[in-house]
CSV table of C-alpha atoms and ligand atoms in Angstrom, one decimal:
chain,number,residue,atom,x,y,z
N,1,MET,CA,-7.5,39.9,23.9
N,2,ASN,CA,-8.5,39.8,28.3
N,3,ASN,CA,-10.8,37.3,27.7
N,4,PHE,CA,-9.3,35.2,26.0
N,5,ASN,CA,-10.1,31.9,26.9
N,6,LEU,CA,-7.6,28.7,26.0
N,7,ASP,CA,-9.3,26.4,28.1
N,8,ALA,CA,-12.6,27.3,25.2
N,9,LEU,CA,-10.6,27.6,22.5
N,10,ALA,CA,-9.0,24.1,22.7
N,11,GLN,CA,-12.8,23.0,23.7
N,12,ARG,CA,-14.2,24.8,20.2
N,13,PHE,CA,-11.3,21.6,18.1
N,14,ARG,CA,-10.3,19.3,20.2
N,15,ARG,CA,-11.4,16.4,18.3
N,16,PRO,CA,-15.0,14.6,18.8
N,17,GLN,CA,-15.5,11.7,21.4
N,18,TYR,CA,-16.4,8.9,18.1
N,19,THR,CA,-17.5,5.8,19.4
N,20,VAL,CA,-17.0,2.4,17.4
N,21,GLU,CA,-20.6,2.7,16.0
N,22,ASP,CA,-20.0,6.6,14.4
N,23,TYR,CA,-16.9,5.7,12.4
N,24,VAL,CA,-18.6,2.9,11.4
N,25,LYS,CA,-21.7,4.5,9.9
N,26,GLY,CA,-19.3,7.2,8.8
N,27,ILE,CA,-17.4,5.7,7.0
N,28,LEU,CA,-20.5,3.1,5.3
N,29,SER,CA,-21.4,6.9,4.4
N,30,GLY,CA,-18.0,6.9,2.7
N,31,ASP,CA,-17.6,10.2,5.0
N,32,ARG,CA,-13.9,10.9,4.1
N,33,SER,CA,-13.5,12.9,7.4
N,34,ILE,CA,-13.5,10.0,9.1
N,35,LEU,CA,-13.4,7.9,6.9
N,36,SER,CA,-9.0,9.8,7.6
N,37,GLN,CA,-9.9,10.0,11.2
N,38,ALA,CA,-10.5,5.9,10.8
N,39,ILE,CA,-6.8,5.1,9.4
N,40,THR,CA,-5.4,7.4,12.3
N,41,LEU,CA,-6.2,5.4,14.7
N,42,ILE,CA,-5.4,2.3,12.2
N,43,GLU,CA,-1.5,4.0,12.0
N,44,SER,CA,-1.9,5.2,16.0
N,45,HIS,CA,0.5,3.0,18.4
N,46,LEU,CA,-1.6,3.2,22.0
N,47,GLU,CA,-3.3,0.0,22.5
N,48,LYS,CA,-5.8,1.6,23.6
N,49,HIS,CA,-6.5,3.6,19.4
N,50,GLN,CA,-5.8,-0.1,18.6
N,51,GLN,CA,-8.3,-1.0,20.0
N,52,ILE,CA,-10.8,0.4,18.3
N,53,ALA,CA,-9.0,0.1,14.8
N,54,GLN,CA,-10.0,-3.3,15.0
N,55,GLN,CA,-13.3,-3.0,15.7
N,56,ILE,CA,-13.7,-0.7,12.8
N,57,ILE,CA,-12.1,-2.9,10.9
N,58,GLU,CA,-14.4,-5.9,11.6
N,59,ARG,CA,-17.5,-4.0,11.4
N,60,CYS,CA,-16.9,-3.1,7.4
N,61,LEU,CA,-15.4,-6.2,6.6
N,62,PRO,CA,-17.8,-8.1,5.1
N,63,HIS,CA,-18.7,-3.9,2.9
N,64,SER,CA,-15.3,-4.0,1.8
N,65,GLY,CA,-13.8,-6.5,-1.5
N,66,ARG,CA,-16.0,-4.7,-3.9
N,67,SER,CA,-13.1,-3.1,-5.7
N,68,LEU,CA,-10.1,-3.3,-7.7
N,69,ARG,CA,-7.1,-3.5,-5.9
N,70,VAL,CA,-4.1,-2.3,-8.2
N,71,GLY,CA,-0.5,-1.7,-7.4
N,72,ILE,CA,1.7,0.9,-8.9
N,73,THR,CA,5.2,0.9,-9.0
N,74,GLY,CA,8.1,2.3,-10.7
N,75,SER,CA,12.0,4.6,-9.6
N,76,PRO,CA,11.3,8.5,-8.7
N,77,GLY,CA,11.3,10.6,-11.6
N,78,VAL,CA,9.5,8.3,-13.7
N,79,GLY,CA,6.3,9.7,-13.4
N,80,LYS,CA,3.9,7.7,-11.3
N,81,SER,CA,2.2,11.5,-10.0
N,82,THR,CA,1.8,12.5,-12.9
N,83,PHE,CA,0.4,8.7,-13.5
N,84,ILE,CA,-2.3,8.9,-10.6
N,85,GLU,CA,-2.8,11.9,-11.7
N,86,ASN,CA,-5.2,12.5,-14.9
N,87,PHE,CA,-5.1,9.2,-14.2
N,88,GLY,CA,-7.1,9.3,-11.3
N,89,LEU,CA,-8.8,12.2,-13.2
N,90,GLU,CA,-9.9,10.0,-15.9
N,91,ILE,CA,-11.8,7.6,-13.5
N,92,ILE,CA,-13.2,10.2,-12.3
N,93,GLN,CA,-14.8,11.4,-15.1
N,94,LYS,CA,-16.5,7.6,-15.4
N,95,ARG,CA,-17.4,8.4,-12.3
N,96,GLN,CA,-15.8,6.2,-9.9
N,97,LYS,CA,-14.9,6.6,-6.7
N,98,LEU,CA,-10.7,6.8,-6.8
N,99,ALA,CA,-8.2,5.8,-3.2
N,100,VAL,CA,-4.8,6.5,-3.6
N,101,LEU,CA,-2.4,5.1,-0.5
N,102,ALA,CA,1.0,5.2,-0.6
N,103,ILE,CA,3.4,2.8,0.8
N,104,ASP,CA,7.0,4.2,0.8
N,105,PRO,CA,9.7,1.7,1.9
N,106,SER,CA,12.2,4.7,3.1
N,107,SER,CA,10.4,6.2,5.1
N,108,GLN,CA,11.1,3.9,8.4
N,109,VAL,CA,14.6,3.8,7.0
N,110,SER,CA,15.2,7.6,7.1
N,111,GLY,CA,12.2,9.0,8.7
N,112,GLY,CA,12.1,11.0,5.6
N,113,SER,CA,9.8,9.6,2.5
N,114,ILE,CA,10.8,9.0,-1.3
N,115,LEU,CA,6.7,10.1,-1.7
N,116,GLY,CA,5.8,11.6,0.3
N,117,ASP,CA,8.4,15.0,0.7
N,118,LYS,CA,6.8,17.3,-2.4
N,119,THR,CA,3.6,18.8,-3.3
N,120,ARG,CA,1.7,15.5,-5.4
N,121,MET,CA,-2.3,15.1,-7.1
N,122,GLN,CA,-2.6,18.8,-6.1
N,123,LEU,CA,-5.5,18.9,-8.8
N,124,LEU,CA,-7.0,15.5,-7.5
N,125,SER,CA,-6.7,15.8,-3.8
N,126,VAL,CA,-9.4,18.2,-4.1
N,127,GLU,CA,-11.9,16.2,-5.9
N,128,ASN,CA,-14.7,15.1,-3.7
N,129,GLN,CA,-14.7,10.8,-5.1
N,130,VAL,CA,-11.2,10.8,-4.2
N,131,PHE,CA,-9.6,10.0,-1.0
N,132,ILE,CA,-4.4,10.5,-0.6
N,133,ARG,CA,-3.8,8.9,2.1
N,134,PRO,CA,0.6,9.4,1.8
N,135,SER,CA,2.2,6.4,3.6
N,136,PRO,CA,1.7,5.7,7.8
N,137,ALA,CA,5.6,6.0,9.0
N,138,GLY,CA,6.1,2.7,10.8
N,139,LYS,CA,9.6,0.3,12.4
N,140,THR,CA,9.3,-2.1,9.4
N,141,LEU,CA,8.0,-2.4,5.7
N,142,GLY,CA,5.9,-5.0,6.8
N,143,GLY,CA,4.7,-3.1,9.4
N,144,VAL,CA,3.3,-0.5,7.8
N,145,ALA,CA,2.0,-2.7,4.7
N,146,GLN,CA,-0.2,-3.8,7.6
N,147,LYS,CA,-1.4,-1.1,7.9
N,148,THR,CA,-2.2,-0.1,4.6
N,149,ARG,CA,-3.8,-3.6,4.6
N,150,GLU,CA,-6.7,-2.6,6.9
N,151,THR,CA,-6.8,0.6,5.5
N,152,ILE,CA,-7.9,-0.8,1.9
N,153,ILE,CA,-11.0,-2.4,4.4
N,154,LEU,CA,-12.0,0.8,5.2
N,155,CYS,CA,-11.8,2.1,1.5
N,156,GLU,CA,-13.7,-0.4,-0.2
N,157,ALA,CA,-16.4,0.1,2.5
N,158,ALA,CA,-16.6,3.6,2.1
N,159,GLY,CA,-17.3,2.4,-1.5
N,160,PHE,CA,-14.1,3.8,-2.9
N,161,GLU,CA,-14.3,1.4,-6.2
N,162,LEU,CA,-10.4,1.6,-7.8
N,163,ILE,CA,-7.8,1.6,-5.0
N,164,LEU,CA,-4.4,2.6,-6.9
N,165,VAL,CA,-1.3,1.1,-3.5
N,166,GLU,CA,1.8,3.5,-5.1
N,167,THR,CA,5.2,2.5,-4.3
N,168,VAL,CA,8.6,3.6,-4.9
N,169,GLY,CA,10.0,0.7,-6.9
N,170,VAL,CA,13.4,-0.5,-5.3
N,171,GLY,CA,12.9,-4.4,-4.8
N,172,GLN,CA,11.9,-5.0,-1.5
N,173,SER,CA,8.5,-2.8,-1.2
N,174,GLU,CA,6.9,-4.4,-4.1
N,175,THR,CA,6.1,-8.0,-2.6
N,176,MET,CA,4.8,-6.3,-0.3
N,177,VAL,CA,2.2,-4.6,-2.6
N,178,GLN,CA,2.0,-7.4,-4.8
N,179,SER,CA,0.2,-9.6,-1.8
N,180,MET,CA,-2.4,-6.9,-1.3
N,181,VAL,CA,-3.5,-5.9,-4.2
N,182,ASP,CA,-5.2,-8.0,-7.7
N,183,PHE,CA,-2.9,-6.1,-10.8
N,184,PHE,CA,0.1,-4.7,-10.4
N,185,MET,CA,1.4,-2.4,-12.4
N,186,LEU,CA,5.2,-1.2,-13.6
N,187,LEU,CA,6.4,1.8,-15.0
N,188,LEU,CA,9.5,2.2,-17.2
N,189,LEU,CA,11.1,5.6,-18.3
N,190,PRO,CA,11.9,4.8,-22.1
N,191,ASN,CA,15.3,5.5,-22.7
N,192,ALA,CA,17.0,3.5,-20.0
N,193,GLY,CA,17.6,-0.6,-19.7
N,194,ASP,CA,15.9,-2.4,-17.3
N,195,ASP,CA,19.5,-2.4,-14.7
N,196,LEU,CA,19.6,1.0,-15.5
N,197,GLN,CA,16.9,1.8,-13.7
N,198,GLY,CA,17.3,-0.2,-11.1
N,199,ILE,CA,14.2,-1.9,-11.4
N,200,LYS,CA,14.9,-6.0,-10.5
N,201,ARG,CA,14.0,-9.1,-12.3
N,202,GLY,CA,11.4,-10.2,-9.6
N,203,VAL,CA,10.1,-7.1,-10.0
N,204,MET,CA,10.1,-7.5,-13.5
N,205,GLU,CA,7.8,-10.0,-13.4
N,206,MET,CA,5.6,-9.9,-11.2
N,207,ALA,CA,4.0,-6.6,-13.4
N,208,ASP,CA,0.9,-7.2,-15.4
N,209,LEU,CA,1.7,-4.8,-17.0
N,210,VAL,CA,4.5,-2.4,-17.9
N,211,VAL,CA,3.9,1.1,-18.7
N,212,ILE,CA,6.5,3.0,-21.0
N,213,ASN,CA,6.3,6.7,-19.8
N,214,LYS,CA,7.2,9.9,-21.2
N,215,ALA,CA,6.3,8.1,-24.8
N,216,ASP,CA,6.2,12.0,-25.9
N,217,GLY,CA,7.9,14.5,-28.5
N,218,GLU,CA,11.4,13.2,-29.3
N,219,ALA,CA,11.7,10.3,-26.8
N,220,ILE,CA,8.9,8.7,-28.2
N,221,LEU,CA,11.2,6.0,-30.7
N,222,SER,CA,13.1,5.4,-27.6
N,223,ALA,CA,9.9,4.2,-25.8
N,224,LYS,CA,8.5,1.8,-28.5
N,225,LEU,CA,11.7,0.6,-28.7
N,226,ALA,CA,12.2,0.0,-24.9
N,227,GLN,CA,8.3,-1.0,-25.5
N,228,ARG,CA,9.5,-4.0,-27.8
N,229,GLN,CA,11.9,-4.8,-24.6
N,230,ALA,CA,9.7,-4.4,-22.3
N,231,ALA,CA,7.2,-6.8,-24.3
N,232,ASN,CA,9.6,-9.5,-25.4
N,233,GLY,CA,11.0,-9.8,-21.7
N,234,LEU,CA,7.3,-10.8,-20.4
N,235,HIS,CA,7.4,-13.2,-22.9
N,236,LEU,CA,10.1,-15.0,-21.1
N,237,PHE,CA,8.6,-15.4,-18.4
N,238,PRO,CA,6.1,-18.5,-17.1
N,239,ALA,CA,2.8,-18.0,-17.9
N,240,LYS,CA,1.0,-16.9,-15.3
N,241,ALA,CA,-1.6,-18.8,-12.8
N,242,SER,CA,-4.4,-15.7,-13.9
N,243,GLY,CA,-3.6,-16.8,-16.9
N,244,TRP,CA,-3.7,-13.7,-18.0
N,245,THR,CA,-0.6,-12.3,-20.3
N,246,ALA,CA,1.1,-9.1,-19.9
N,247,GLN,CA,1.9,-6.6,-22.2
N,248,ALA,CA,4.0,-3.8,-22.8
N,249,VAL,CA,2.2,0.3,-23.4
N,250,LEU,CA,3.2,2.7,-24.5
N,251,ALA,CA,2.0,6.3,-22.8
N,252,SER,CA,2.0,9.2,-21.8
N,253,ALA,CA,1.4,11.1,-19.1
N,254,ILE,CA,1.7,14.4,-18.6
N,255,GLU,CA,-0.3,14.6,-22.8
N,256,LYS,CA,-3.3,12.0,-20.9
N,257,LYS,CA,-2.2,9.9,-23.3
N,258,GLY,CA,-2.6,5.6,-23.5
N,259,LEU,CA,-4.6,6.3,-20.4
N,260,SER,CA,-8.0,5.3,-21.4
N,261,GLU,CA,-6.5,2.4,-23.1
N,262,ILE,CA,-4.7,0.9,-19.9
N,263,HIS,CA,-8.2,1.9,-17.6
N,264,GLN,CA,-9.8,-0.3,-20.9
N,265,ILE,CA,-6.4,-3.6,-20.0
N,266,LEU,CA,-7.9,-3.3,-15.9
N,267,GLN,CA,-11.3,-3.3,-17.1
N,268,LYS,CA,-10.8,-6.6,-18.7
N,269,TYR,CA,-7.6,-8.3,-16.3
N,270,GLN,CA,-11.7,-7.5,-13.5
N,271,SER,CA,-13.5,-9.3,-15.9
N,272,GLN,CA,-11.3,-12.4,-16.9
N,273,THR,CA,-9.9,-13.1,-13.5
N,274,GLN,CA,-13.0,-12.6,-11.8
N,275,GLN,CA,-15.3,-14.7,-14.5
N,276,SER,CA,-12.2,-17.3,-14.2
N,277,GLY,CA,-12.3,-17.8,-10.2
N,278,PHE,CA,-8.3,-16.1,-9.9
N,279,PHE,CA,-9.8,-12.7,-8.4
N,280,ALA,CA,-11.4,-14.4,-5.6
N,281,GLN,CA,-8.9,-17.5,-5.3
N,282,GLN,CA,-5.8,-14.8,-5.3
N,283,ARG,CA,-7.4,-12.6,-3.0
N,284,ALA,CA,-8.6,-15.7,-0.4
N,285,GLN,CA,-4.8,-16.6,-0.5
N,286,GLN,CA,-3.7,-13.1,0.1
N,287,SER,CA,-6.2,-13.1,3.1
N,288,ARG,CA,-4.3,-16.5,4.4
N,289,TYR,CA,-1.0,-14.9,4.3
N,290,TRP,CA,-1.6,-12.2,5.6
N,291,LEU,CA,-2.9,-13.8,8.6
N,292,HIS,CA,0.1,-15.9,8.8
N,293,GLN,CA,1.9,-12.4,8.7
N,294,SER,CA,0.2,-11.1,11.6
N,295,ILE,CA,1.1,-13.6,14.0
N,296,GLN,CA,4.2,-13.3,13.1
N,297,GLN,CA,3.7,-9.6,14.1
N,298,LYS,CA,2.1,-10.5,16.7
N,299,LEU,CA,4.7,-13.0,18.5
N,300,GLN,CA,7.3,-10.8,17.8
N,301,ALA,CA,6.2,-7.7,19.1
N,302,ALA,CA,6.2,-9.7,22.1
N,303,PHE,CA,8.6,-11.5,22.4
N,304,TYR,CA,10.6,-8.3,22.3
N,305,GLN,CA,8.7,-6.3,23.9
N,306,ASN,CA,9.3,-9.2,27.4
N,307,THR,CA,10.4,-7.4,29.7
N,308,ALA,CA,13.3,-11.0,30.9
N,309,VAL,CA,13.4,-12.4,27.7
N,310,TYR,CA,14.8,-9.0,27.1
N,311,ASN,CA,16.8,-8.2,30.3
N,312,ASN,CA,18.7,-12.2,28.6
N,313,LEU,CA,19.0,-11.1,25.2
N,314,ILE,CA,21.5,-7.7,26.0
N,315,ASN,CA,23.4,-11.3,27.7
N,316,LEU,CA,23.5,-13.3,25.5
N,317,GLU,CA,23.6,-11.3,22.7
N,318,GLN,CA,27.6,-10.6,24.0
N,319,LYS,CA,28.0,-14.3,24.2
N,320,VAL,CA,27.0,-15.7,20.8
N,321,GLU,CA,29.0,-12.6,19.5
N,322,SER,CA,32.5,-13.8,21.2
N,323,GLY,CA,31.3,-17.1,20.3
N,324,GLU,CA,30.7,-18.7,24.2
N,325,VAL,CA,27.2,-19.5,23.0
N,326,SER,CA,25.2,-20.7,19.1
N,327,PRO,CA,23.0,-18.3,17.6
N,328,PHE,CA,21.1,-21.2,17.3
N,329,TYR,CA,21.1,-22.5,20.5
N,330,ALA,CA,20.8,-18.8,22.5
N,331,ALA,CA,17.6,-18.2,20.0
N,332,GLU,CA,16.4,-21.3,21.7
N,333,LEU,CA,16.9,-20.8,25.2
N,334,LEU,CA,15.0,-17.4,24.7
N,335,LEU,CA,11.8,-19.3,23.0
N,336,ASN,CA,12.4,-21.6,25.6
N,337,GLN,CA,12.3,-19.4,28.9
N,338,PHE,CA,9.2,-16.9,26.6
N,339,LEU,CA,7.2,-19.3,25.8
N,340,SER,CA,7.5,-20.5,29.5
N,341,LYS,CA,6.3,-17.3,31.3
G,401,LIG,P1,7.6,10.1,-9.8
G,401,LIG,O1,8.7,10.3,-8.2
G,401,LIG,O2,7.1,8.9,-9.9
G,401,LIG,O3,7.2,10.2,-9.1
G,401,LIG,O4,7.8,10.7,-10.2
G,401,LIG,P2,6.5,12.7,-11.0
G,401,LIG,O5,5.1,12.0,-11.5
G,401,LIG,O6,7.2,13.4,-9.9
G,401,LIG,O7,7.3,12.9,-12.2
G,401,LIG,C1,8.5,13.6,-12.5
G,401,LIG,C2,8.7,14.8,-14.1
G,401,LIG,O8,8.3,13.3,-14.6
G,401,LIG,C3,8.4,14.6,-13.8
G,401,LIG,O9,9.2,17.1,-14.0
G,401,LIG,C4,7.0,15.3,-14.3
G,401,LIG,O10,6.4,16.6,-14.8
G,401,LIG,C5,7.8,14.3,-15.6
G,401,LIG,N1,7.0,13.9,-16.0
G,401,LIG,C6,5.8,12.6,-15.3
G,401,LIG,N2,5.1,12.1,-16.7
G,401,LIG,C7,5.2,12.8,-18.0
G,401,LIG,C8,5.2,12.3,-19.2
G,401,LIG,O11,4.2,11.7,-18.9
G,401,LIG,N3,6.4,12.5,-20.1
G,401,LIG,C9,6.6,13.9,-19.3
G,401,LIG,N4,7.7,14.1,-20.7
G,401,LIG,N5,7.3,14.4,-18.3
G,401,LIG,C10,6.6,13.6,-17.4
């Protein structure tokens, strides 16, 4: 091993330096490796990576939009990965290209993740027409969600026609997911009431489709009962702006039952809302929402990264805690200082 040249080895394995042009070309030609590297730039905290990422996104934007974006949520253990794996296999049999993205609200709290720890969707991940990307890590849920939204644009430009955005059913992350998808699906278990499953009323209200999963074996009867309960619950919510009536269906992800019916429901939703104009209208509204989200995030980051403001903030924090200064006045002082910089 005397001739072993570490430099030469490092050279061989060093990432090629792509230009924005290379990234865009690669993405538009459906190259999953380049797509993946571009997403890594989106997820990077380095300013120079962010700059390249933004240019790639701008260039891909005109080629994006032609997909159905579907949010999938449900408590841990309800069968999300099993569902996505078998549903996904069915989708690619129909010659559709599928991207699976995740938003994991636990990643910024614990550093670990509910979604990412296990080896998931092994059969699906080896398929050529499939792109699977775990949740980006991030300090705030808003930041994580924004990266996912940018990732959606690149996936669409790369030709993925169905984009599944998965999250764990704990409340806050669903609102984020709903703001980036066309259709929202909630997975429930057969034998537990909504409260037991930790699903908040608001999440149920967002659902365009409730899937009672694990409707197999001895659980079939209780699944039917859960289906009726869910259907009754859905009726109580006000009519949706989309004109779509949410329904509850049975499925067994493991036995691949009910999956093609769910695919048909998705297609029906897409054609119905495209015809009515709601589909485009909702996407326009979502873009406006993300513009405002993005402004808020950038302003907030600029504020906290300003050293003089930050030092004063530490000082004022103590005064606010001791009751010397009101939090409102302190905020105003700090904002004035920030704005007059
Ligand atoms: P996730 O945490 O929501 O992603 O759930 P998983 O897909 O990891 O599934 C949790 C457990 O439920 C696993 O042991 C699966 O094999 C099982 N499971 C998933 N779907 C079904 C189903 O349709 N029927 C039955 N009986 N078990 C299922």
